[in-house]
Amino acid sequence: MDLAALGWDERWSDMWTAWLQELPEAVKRRFGDALVPVRVAFAHKHLYRVIGDGGEWLAEPSGQARAGMLEPSDWPCVGDWVAASPRPSEGRATIVGVLPRRSVFARKVAGTRRGAQVVAANVDLALLVTSMTQDFEPRRLERYAALAYDSGAEPVIVLTKADQVADEADVATFTAEAMSAAPGCSVYPVSAQTGAGMSELQAVLAPGKTCVLVGSSGVGKSTLANALTGTSHMETQAIREGDGKGRHTTTHRELIPLPNGALLLDTPGMREVGVVTLGDNDGLQGMNHAFEDIQGYAKSCRFQDCTHQHEPGCAVLEAIEAGELDASRYRSYMKLQREYAYMKRSEDERVRQQHQRFTKQRSKAYNAIQRSHRSRKGR
Ligand SMILES: Nc1nc2c(ncn2[C@@H]2O[C@H](COP(=O)(O)OP(=O)(O)OP(=O)(O)O)[C@@H](O)[C@H]2O)c(=O)[nH]1
Ligand SMILES: [Mg+2]
Ligand SMILES: [Zn+2]
């Protein structure tokens, strides 16, 4: 596949040149001219399928590359541009390194205290999907929006299964609710079944842009992917009887080229949408962006350090009282704030422990030098 059709542009090309120069000499000697830029199109655990100019290969990181992947988020992910050395006769390639990401859509790994899982890399547009059924989840949209704003991708809301909504007026209600959950996001109500709203959605999936589908299991992400490609490439499955929950049909992440030249990334449904802090990013910016309305009220609170819980003159509480701000949105905001604060504390603790270990090691080394110094003097 042509690199430009995969999203490669001049900025990537410049990055590639600079990145190659920084490679350790040993790696340059070993792989040298054999290295090509390829994009990760499929990821399942630590097995990847990469696509580049010369073809498509199954790929794994080299031992040396693995040694440098200290955190789970250092591993390649769907959407990543990686440097690979293909072995065409075997249909395989070795991944030598991951190019720095332009955007990272990440979440907290379910069931862990911290630990980021990169859902998709180098994404331009995050399609936050929920269905206009009993599974409609405006509180989840808020979390997704916070993660998306943090990732550097632009969030867009897709409301699926419009054909299940009896009344046209109800579609407007769902749309309005989604809009207030994620102020500033465009909302697209669609039906993959009847095709309603699909052309409007297609129009935002511009050629060369990478768009990721995220949302709970069963909301219709893969059905949407199939409707957009006009294939039945992605497996889909009816949701469970009774609780309306999905079955977690999609188990891997995959980049699918659309007929118009956009790239669509289907992902497995998420059970939990935990917030994360990655590197220097404390996540608060995305959160503040996703809750601009509450931030706006907070500016008028009497106390600058108002916690919006009990203080007199709290403009946020007043807005709830006046019916301007939804109480459940407020609760969701407070809960997210606590989660971010917790992430921040555990990150600080991790850094502190790392520093302590380092200082200990250093003083051990220092003492060893002193001892050898003394014994030489004594001789
Ligand atoms: N009526 C109706 N049903 C839909 C629509 N889109 C999806 N569905 C149904 O919803 C169910 C779940 O769809 P999937 O596409 O498998 O859902 P998913 O979001 O990919 O789920 P996971 O892969 O588990 O994350 C299937 O039975 C689909 O047929 C739609 O527009 N209208
Ligand atoms: Mg799916
Ligand atoms: Zn307040």
Short mmCIF file of C-alpha atoms and ligand atoms in Angstrom, two decimals:
data_model
loop_
_atom_site.label_atom_id
_atom_site.label_comp_id
_atom_site.label_asym_id
_atom_site.label_seq_id
_atom_site.Cartn_x
_atom_site.Cartn_y
_atom_site.Cartn_z
CA MET A 1 0.00 0.00 0.00
CA ASP A 2 1.06 3.54 -0.78
CA LEU A 3 2.41 5.19 2.39
CA ALA A 4 0.33 8.34 1.88
CA ALA A 5 -2.82 6.20 1.81
CA LEU A 6 -1.78 4.97 5.26
CA GLY A 7 -1.53 8.52 6.60
CA TRP A 8 2.19 9.17 5.93
CA ASP A 9 3.00 12.82 5.28
CA GLU A 10 5.91 15.25 5.20
CA ARG A 11 5.98 15.60 8.98
CA TRP A 12 6.33 11.83 9.34
CA SER A 13 8.99 11.80 6.68
CA ASP A 14 11.03 14.42 8.55
CA MET A 15 10.53 12.56 11.80
CA TRP A 16 11.71 9.34 10.16
CA THR A 17 14.95 10.90 8.94
CA ALA A 18 15.72 12.40 12.34
CA TRP A 19 14.78 9.19 14.13
CA LEU A 20 17.06 7.03 11.97
CA GLN A 21 20.01 9.27 12.78
CA GLU A 22 19.45 8.76 16.49
CA LEU A 23 19.61 4.96 16.28
CA PRO A 24 22.45 3.27 18.19
CA GLU A 25 25.41 2.35 15.97
CA ALA A 26 24.92 -1.37 16.59
CA VAL A 27 21.35 -1.21 15.33
CA LYS A 28 22.43 0.84 12.31
CA ARG A 29 25.10 -1.76 11.49
CA ARG A 30 22.69 -4.65 11.86
CA PHE A 31 19.67 -3.29 10.00
CA GLY A 32 21.04 -0.26 8.15
CA ASP A 33 19.36 0.20 4.79
CA ALA A 34 16.88 -2.61 5.39
CA LEU A 35 14.70 -0.42 7.63
CA VAL A 36 11.39 0.83 6.25
CA PRO A 37 8.54 2.75 7.87
CA VAL A 38 5.39 0.64 8.22
CA ARG A 39 2.10 1.15 10.04
CA VAL A 40 0.69 -1.25 12.61
CA ALA A 41 -2.69 -2.33 11.22
CA PHE A 42 -3.52 -5.15 13.60
CA ALA A 43 -2.54 -5.92 17.16
CA HIS A 44 -3.39 -8.92 19.25
CA LYS A 45 -1.32 -9.18 22.42
CA HIS A 46 2.27 -8.81 21.17
CA LEU A 47 1.67 -10.02 17.64
CA TYR A 48 1.31 -7.39 14.95
CA ARG A 49 0.46 -7.06 11.31
CA VAL A 50 2.23 -4.16 9.66
CA ILE A 51 1.60 -2.57 6.27
CA GLY A 52 4.07 -0.59 4.22
CA ASP A 53 5.09 0.33 0.74
CA GLY A 54 6.34 -3.15 -0.13
CA GLY A 55 3.57 -5.23 1.38
CA GLU A 56 2.10 -6.63 4.55
CA TRP A 57 3.93 -8.69 7.17
CA LEU A 58 3.48 -10.34 10.53
CA ALA A 59 5.87 -8.60 12.86
CA GLU A 60 7.46 -8.83 16.29
CA PRO A 61 9.86 -6.48 18.04
CA SER A 62 13.54 -7.43 18.08
CA GLY A 63 15.12 -8.47 21.38
CA GLN A 64 16.88 -5.15 21.61
CA ALA A 65 13.67 -3.22 20.94
CA ARG A 66 11.87 -5.27 23.61
CA ALA A 67 14.56 -4.46 26.13
CA GLY A 68 13.73 -0.77 25.73
CA MET A 69 9.97 -1.30 26.18
CA LEU A 70 9.81 -0.81 29.93
CA GLU A 71 6.18 0.22 30.27
CA PRO A 72 3.19 -1.44 28.55
CA SER A 73 2.60 1.85 26.73
CA ASP A 74 6.07 1.58 25.11
CA TRP A 75 4.97 -1.44 23.05
CA PRO A 76 3.70 -0.91 19.53
CA CYS A 77 -0.01 -0.35 19.16
CA VAL A 78 -2.48 -0.14 16.31
CA GLY A 79 -1.93 3.10 14.44
CA ASP A 80 1.75 3.31 15.34
CA TRP A 81 4.39 3.99 12.73
CA VAL A 82 7.27 1.62 13.37
CA ALA A 83 10.64 0.96 11.78
CA ALA A 84 10.74 -2.58 10.48
CA SER A 85 13.11 -4.87 8.67
CA PRO A 86 11.01 -7.12 6.41
CA ARG A 87 11.89 -10.70 5.48
CA PRO A 88 9.57 -11.03 2.46
CA SER A 89 10.35 -14.70 1.81
CA GLU A 90 9.04 -15.56 5.29
CA GLY A 91 6.19 -13.05 5.23
CA ARG A 92 7.59 -11.65 8.46
CA ALA A 93 9.27 -8.52 9.70
CA THR A 94 11.24 -7.42 12.73
CA ILE A 95 10.17 -4.24 14.49
CA VAL A 96 13.21 -2.22 15.51
CA GLY A 97 11.46 0.73 17.13
CA VAL A 98 8.33 2.84 17.45
CA LEU A 99 8.28 6.38 16.04
CA PRO A 100 7.22 9.05 18.56
CA ARG A 101 3.42 9.28 18.62
CA ARG A 102 1.51 12.35 17.57
CA SER A 103 -1.50 11.37 19.61
CA VAL A 104 -2.23 8.58 22.06
CA PHE A 105 -5.69 7.42 23.00
CA ALA A 106 -5.05 5.64 26.29
CA ARG A 107 -7.04 4.43 29.26
CA LYS A 108 -6.35 2.81 32.59
CA VAL A 109 -6.01 -0.96 32.31
CA ALA A 110 -9.07 -2.57 33.84
CA GLY A 111 -8.41 -4.08 37.26
CA THR A 112 -5.05 -2.41 37.84
CA ARG A 113 -4.27 0.48 40.13
CA ARG A 114 -2.48 2.34 37.40
CA GLY A 115 -0.94 1.29 34.16
CA ALA A 116 -1.95 2.81 30.87
CA GLN A 117 -3.19 0.83 27.93
CA VAL A 118 -2.70 2.55 24.63
CA VAL A 119 -5.88 1.89 22.70
CA ALA A 120 -4.74 3.56 19.52
CA ALA A 121 -1.88 5.75 18.38
CA ASN A 122 -1.71 8.60 15.90
CA VAL A 123 -5.45 9.09 15.77
CA ASP A 124 -6.97 12.24 14.27
CA LEU A 125 -10.60 11.62 15.13
CA ALA A 126 -12.06 9.68 18.07
CA LEU A 127 -15.56 8.43 17.33
CA LEU A 128 -17.26 8.02 20.72
CA VAL A 129 -20.02 5.52 20.11
CA THR A 130 -23.15 4.89 22.17
CA SER A 131 -26.54 3.55 21.07
CA MET A 132 -29.91 5.23 21.29
CA THR A 133 -31.38 2.33 23.23
CA GLN A 134 -31.60 1.42 26.91
CA ASP A 135 -27.78 1.29 26.73
CA PHE A 136 -27.47 5.02 26.03
CA GLU A 137 -24.59 6.18 28.24
CA PRO A 138 -24.09 9.95 28.53
CA ARG A 139 -21.90 9.55 31.64
CA ARG A 140 -19.53 7.32 29.68
CA LEU A 141 -19.40 9.87 26.87
CA GLU A 142 -18.00 12.35 29.38
CA ARG A 143 -15.15 9.99 30.24
CA TYR A 144 -14.42 9.20 26.63
CA ALA A 145 -14.44 12.90 25.80
CA ALA A 146 -11.94 13.62 28.60
CA LEU A 147 -9.67 10.84 27.32
CA ALA A 148 -10.02 12.02 23.73
CA TYR A 149 -9.21 15.66 24.53
CA ASP A 150 -6.18 14.39 26.39
CA SER A 151 -5.06 12.19 23.53
CA GLY A 152 -4.74 14.98 21.01
CA ALA A 153 -7.49 13.51 18.83
CA GLU A 154 -10.69 15.39 18.10
CA PRO A 155 -13.76 13.74 19.65
CA VAL A 156 -16.97 13.26 17.70
CA ILE A 157 -20.06 11.50 19.07
CA VAL A 158 -21.85 8.80 17.09
CA LEU A 159 -25.31 7.72 18.28
CA THR A 160 -26.17 4.36 16.72
CA LYS A 161 -29.33 2.32 16.08
CA ALA A 162 -31.51 5.26 15.06
CA ASP A 163 -33.89 2.70 13.54
CA GLN A 164 -34.67 1.47 17.06
CA VAL A 165 -35.97 4.88 18.08
CA ALA A 166 -39.73 4.99 17.62
CA ASP A 167 -40.11 8.74 17.37
CA GLU A 168 -38.02 11.26 15.43
CA ALA A 169 -38.43 13.62 18.41
CA ASP A 170 -36.65 11.05 20.61
CA VAL A 171 -33.59 11.17 18.34
CA ALA A 172 -33.49 14.90 19.02
CA THR A 173 -33.65 14.22 22.78
CA PHE A 174 -30.77 11.73 22.64
CA THR A 175 -28.77 14.18 20.53
CA ALA A 176 -29.38 17.03 22.96
CA GLU A 177 -28.37 14.87 25.92
CA ALA A 178 -25.18 13.79 24.18
CA MET A 179 -24.40 17.42 23.36
CA SER A 180 -24.70 18.49 26.98
CA ALA A 181 -22.54 15.54 28.09
CA ALA A 182 -19.78 16.62 25.73
CA PRO A 183 -20.16 20.33 25.01
CA GLY A 184 -18.49 21.37 21.78
CA CYS A 185 -18.54 17.89 20.22
CA SER A 186 -20.43 17.27 17.02
CA VAL A 187 -23.09 14.58 17.34
CA TYR A 188 -24.06 12.20 14.51
CA PRO A 189 -27.18 10.04 14.95
CA VAL A 190 -26.97 7.12 12.50
CA SER A 191 -28.44 3.76 11.62
CA ALA A 192 -26.12 1.25 10.00
CA GLN A 193 -29.22 -0.76 9.20
CA THR A 194 -31.21 1.81 7.24
CA GLY A 195 -28.27 4.01 6.25
CA ALA A 196 -29.84 7.05 7.93
CA GLY A 197 -27.27 9.72 8.81
CA MET A 198 -24.42 7.71 7.30
CA SER A 199 -23.48 10.18 4.58
CA GLU A 200 -23.18 13.00 7.14
CA LEU A 201 -20.86 10.84 9.22
CA GLN A 202 -18.86 9.77 6.19
CA ALA A 203 -18.23 13.41 5.37
CA VAL A 204 -16.18 13.91 8.57
CA LEU A 205 -14.01 10.85 7.90
CA ALA A 206 -11.64 12.69 5.58
CA PRO A 207 -9.12 10.93 3.30
CA GLY A 208 -5.80 10.22 5.03
CA LYS A 209 -7.33 10.74 8.50
CA THR A 210 -7.19 8.01 11.12
CA CYS A 211 -10.44 7.55 13.02
CA VAL A 212 -10.89 5.25 16.01
CA LEU A 213 -14.20 3.72 17.12
CA VAL A 214 -14.51 3.47 20.91
CA GLY A 215 -17.47 2.52 23.10
CA SER A 216 -19.07 -0.27 25.10
CA SER A 217 -19.55 -3.75 23.70
CA GLY A 218 -22.70 -4.11 21.62
CA VAL A 219 -23.18 -0.47 20.67
CA GLY A 220 -22.52 -1.34 17.02
CA LYS A 221 -18.92 -0.29 16.33
CA SER A 222 -18.12 -3.21 14.04
CA THR A 223 -21.51 -2.99 12.33
CA LEU A 224 -20.69 0.64 11.62
CA ALA A 225 -17.23 -0.32 10.31
CA ASN A 226 -18.84 -2.84 7.96
CA ALA A 227 -21.43 -0.33 6.75
CA LEU A 228 -18.66 2.21 6.06
CA THR A 229 -16.53 -0.28 4.13
CA GLY A 230 -19.49 -1.97 2.47
CA THR A 231 -18.17 -5.37 3.63
CA SER A 232 -18.79 -7.85 6.41
CA HIS A 233 -15.09 -7.93 7.28
CA MET A 234 -15.62 -7.36 11.01
CA GLU A 235 -17.52 -9.99 12.93
CA THR A 236 -20.62 -8.70 14.71
CA GLN A 237 -22.97 -10.35 17.12
CA ALA A 238 -26.40 -9.77 18.60
CA ILE A 239 -26.29 -8.48 22.15
CA ARG A 240 -27.31 -10.73 25.04
CA GLU A 241 -30.99 -11.22 25.73
CA GLY A 242 -32.17 -9.67 28.97
CA ASP A 243 -29.49 -7.24 30.05
CA GLY A 244 -28.91 -5.70 26.63
CA LYS A 245 -25.15 -5.91 27.16
CA GLY A 246 -22.73 -6.78 24.40
CA ARG A 247 -20.81 -10.01 24.11
CA HIS A 248 -17.36 -8.59 23.47
CA THR A 249 -17.36 -9.85 19.93
CA THR A 250 -14.33 -7.92 18.69
CA THR A 251 -11.19 -9.07 20.51
CA HIS A 252 -8.43 -7.32 18.58
CA ARG A 253 -7.78 -3.87 17.22
CA GLU A 254 -7.65 -3.34 13.51
CA LEU A 255 -7.04 -0.53 11.05
CA ILE A 256 -9.41 -0.71 8.08
CA PRO A 257 -8.98 1.44 4.96
CA LEU A 258 -12.26 3.06 3.89
CA PRO A 259 -13.19 3.45 0.21
CA ASN A 260 -12.80 7.25 0.43
CA GLY A 261 -9.20 7.01 1.74
CA ALA A 262 -9.83 7.48 5.46
CA LEU A 263 -8.53 4.87 7.90
CA LEU A 264 -10.93 3.41 10.42
CA LEU A 265 -9.80 1.65 13.57
CA ASP A 266 -12.22 -0.81 15.19
CA THR A 267 -11.59 -1.74 18.84
CA PRO A 268 -13.06 -4.19 21.36
CA GLY A 269 -15.79 -2.81 23.62
CA MET A 270 -14.47 -1.40 26.89
CA ARG A 271 -15.84 -2.54 30.20
CA GLU A 272 -14.18 0.25 32.11
CA VAL A 273 -13.13 3.66 30.96
CA GLY A 274 -10.52 4.52 33.57
CA VAL A 275 -8.65 7.77 33.23
CA VAL A 276 -4.86 7.79 32.96
CA THR A 277 -1.87 9.98 33.35
CA LEU A 278 0.88 9.38 30.79
CA GLY A 279 4.34 10.88 31.22
CA ASP A 280 4.13 14.61 31.88
CA ASN A 281 0.47 14.67 31.04
CA ASP A 282 -1.56 14.78 34.25
CA GLY A 283 -4.82 14.35 32.34
CA LEU A 284 -6.39 17.43 33.86
CA GLN A 285 -6.38 19.39 30.64
CA GLY A 286 -8.59 16.88 28.87
CA MET A 287 -10.86 16.73 31.88
CA ASN A 288 -11.16 20.51 32.07
CA HIS A 289 -11.92 20.66 28.37
CA ALA A 290 -14.60 17.97 28.67
CA PHE A 291 -16.24 19.86 31.53
CA GLU A 292 -15.89 23.40 30.25
CA ASP A 293 -19.39 24.26 31.42
CA ILE A 294 -18.62 23.34 35.05
CA GLN A 295 -15.25 25.11 34.83
CA GLY A 296 -17.18 28.16 33.66
CA TYR A 297 -19.48 28.15 36.71
CA ALA A 298 -16.52 27.50 39.02
CA LYS A 299 -14.97 30.83 37.98
CA SER A 300 -17.79 32.60 39.81
CA CYS A 301 -17.44 30.65 43.08
CA ARG A 302 -16.85 32.94 46.07
CA PHE A 303 -13.72 31.05 47.15
CA GLN A 304 -10.94 30.44 44.70
CA ASP A 305 -10.18 27.02 46.16
CA CYS A 306 -13.86 26.06 46.31
CA THR A 307 -14.36 22.28 46.31
CA HIS A 308 -17.96 22.71 45.10
CA GLN A 309 -19.24 20.50 47.88
CA HIS A 310 -20.52 22.63 50.74
CA GLU A 311 -19.08 26.14 50.41
CA PRO A 312 -21.32 29.19 50.57
CA GLY A 313 -21.39 31.14 47.32
CA CYS A 314 -20.52 28.06 45.25
CA ALA A 315 -21.66 28.85 41.72
CA VAL A 316 -21.55 25.19 40.68
CA LEU A 317 -23.99 24.14 43.42
CA GLU A 318 -26.14 27.16 42.59
CA ALA A 319 -26.26 26.10 38.94
CA ILE A 320 -27.55 22.69 40.00
CA GLU A 321 -30.09 24.32 42.29
CA ALA A 322 -31.28 26.53 39.44
CA GLY A 323 -31.65 23.51 37.14
CA GLU A 324 -28.95 24.78 34.77
CA LEU A 325 -26.53 21.96 35.52
CA ASP A 326 -27.47 18.29 35.62
CA ALA A 327 -26.78 16.80 39.07
CA SER A 328 -25.60 13.49 37.61
CA ARG A 329 -23.14 15.33 35.37
CA TYR A 330 -21.85 17.14 38.45
CA ARG A 331 -21.42 13.82 40.31
CA SER A 332 -19.62 12.36 37.33
CA TYR A 333 -17.28 15.37 37.29
CA MET A 334 -16.48 15.06 40.99
CA LYS A 335 -15.81 11.34 40.62
CA LEU A 336 -13.46 11.91 37.68
CA GLN A 337 -11.64 14.60 39.65
CA ARG A 338 -11.04 12.10 42.46
CA GLU A 339 -9.78 9.50 39.99
CA TYR A 340 -7.32 11.95 38.46
CA ALA A 341 -6.13 13.03 41.89
CA TYR A 342 -5.58 9.39 42.79
CA MET A 343 -3.68 8.70 39.57
CA LYS A 344 -1.55 11.76 40.19
CA ARG A 345 -0.72 10.66 43.75
CA SER A 346 0.24 7.14 42.70
CA GLU A 347 2.34 8.51 39.84
CA ASP A 348 4.13 10.87 42.27
CA GLU A 349 4.70 7.94 44.62
CA ARG A 350 6.16 5.85 41.81
CA VAL A 351 8.54 8.63 40.83
CA ARG A 352 9.53 9.10 44.49
CA GLN A 353 10.32 5.40 44.90
CA GLN A 354 12.29 5.38 41.67
CA HIS A 355 14.30 8.34 42.92
CA GLN A 356 14.92 6.63 46.24
CA ARG A 357 16.21 3.48 44.51
CA PHE A 358 18.44 5.57 42.32
CA THR A 359 19.90 7.51 45.26
CA LYS A 360 20.51 4.27 47.14
CA GLN A 361 22.30 2.74 44.17
CA ARG A 362 24.37 5.84 43.74
CA SER A 363 25.44 5.97 47.38
CA LYS A 364 26.30 2.26 47.25
CA ALA A 365 28.51 2.93 44.24
CA TYR A 366 29.99 5.95 46.01
CA ASN A 367 30.80 3.92 49.13
CA ALA A 368 32.42 1.22 47.02
CA ILE A 369 34.68 3.80 45.38
CA GLN A 370 35.57 5.26 48.79
CA ARG A 371 36.45 1.80 50.13
CA SER A 372 38.68 0.93 47.22
CA HIS A 373 40.30 4.34 47.56
CA ARG A 374 41.03 3.77 51.25
CA SER A 375 42.38 0.26 50.73
CA ARG A 376 44.72 1.49 47.98
CA LYS A 377 45.94 4.29 50.25
CA GLY A 378 46.45 1.83 53.09
CA ARG A 379 48.60 -0.41 50.93
N1 LIG B 1 -31.22 -2.20 14.82
C1 LIG B 1 -29.91 -1.96 14.71
N2 LIG B 1 -29.04 -2.82 15.23
C2 LIG B 1 -27.72 -2.56 15.11
C3 LIG B 1 -27.24 -1.39 14.46
N3 LIG B 1 -25.90 -1.40 14.52
C4 LIG B 1 -25.56 -2.53 15.18
N4 LIG B 1 -26.66 -3.24 15.53
C5 LIG B 1 -26.70 -4.53 16.24
O1 LIG B 1 -26.06 -4.45 17.50
C6 LIG B 1 -25.41 -5.68 17.82
C7 LIG B 1 -23.98 -5.45 18.23
O2 LIG B 1 -23.25 -4.91 17.14
P1 LIG B 1 -21.64 -5.00 17.00
O3 LIG B 1 -21.31 -4.22 15.79
O4 LIG B 1 -21.18 -6.40 17.08
O5 LIG B 1 -21.19 -4.22 18.31
P2 LIG B 1 -19.68 -3.79 18.75
O6 LIG B 1 -19.80 -2.40 19.28
O7 LIG B 1 -18.74 -4.01 17.65
O8 LIG B 1 -19.42 -4.79 19.97
P3 LIG B 1 -17.98 -5.37 20.48
O9 LIG B 1 -17.23 -5.85 19.31
O10 LIG B 1 -18.37 -6.45 21.42
O11 LIG B 1 -17.32 -4.22 21.18
C8 LIG B 1 -25.55 -6.55 16.56
O12 LIG B 1 -26.62 -7.45 16.75
C9 LIG B 1 -25.90 -5.56 15.48
O13 LIG B 1 -26.67 -6.13 14.45
C10 LIG B 1 -28.20 -0.49 13.90
O14 LIG B 1 -27.91 0.55 13.32
N5 LIG B 1 -29.52 -0.83 14.06
MG MG B 2 -17.06 -5.14 17.49
ZN ZN B 3 -17.77 26.05 43.98
#
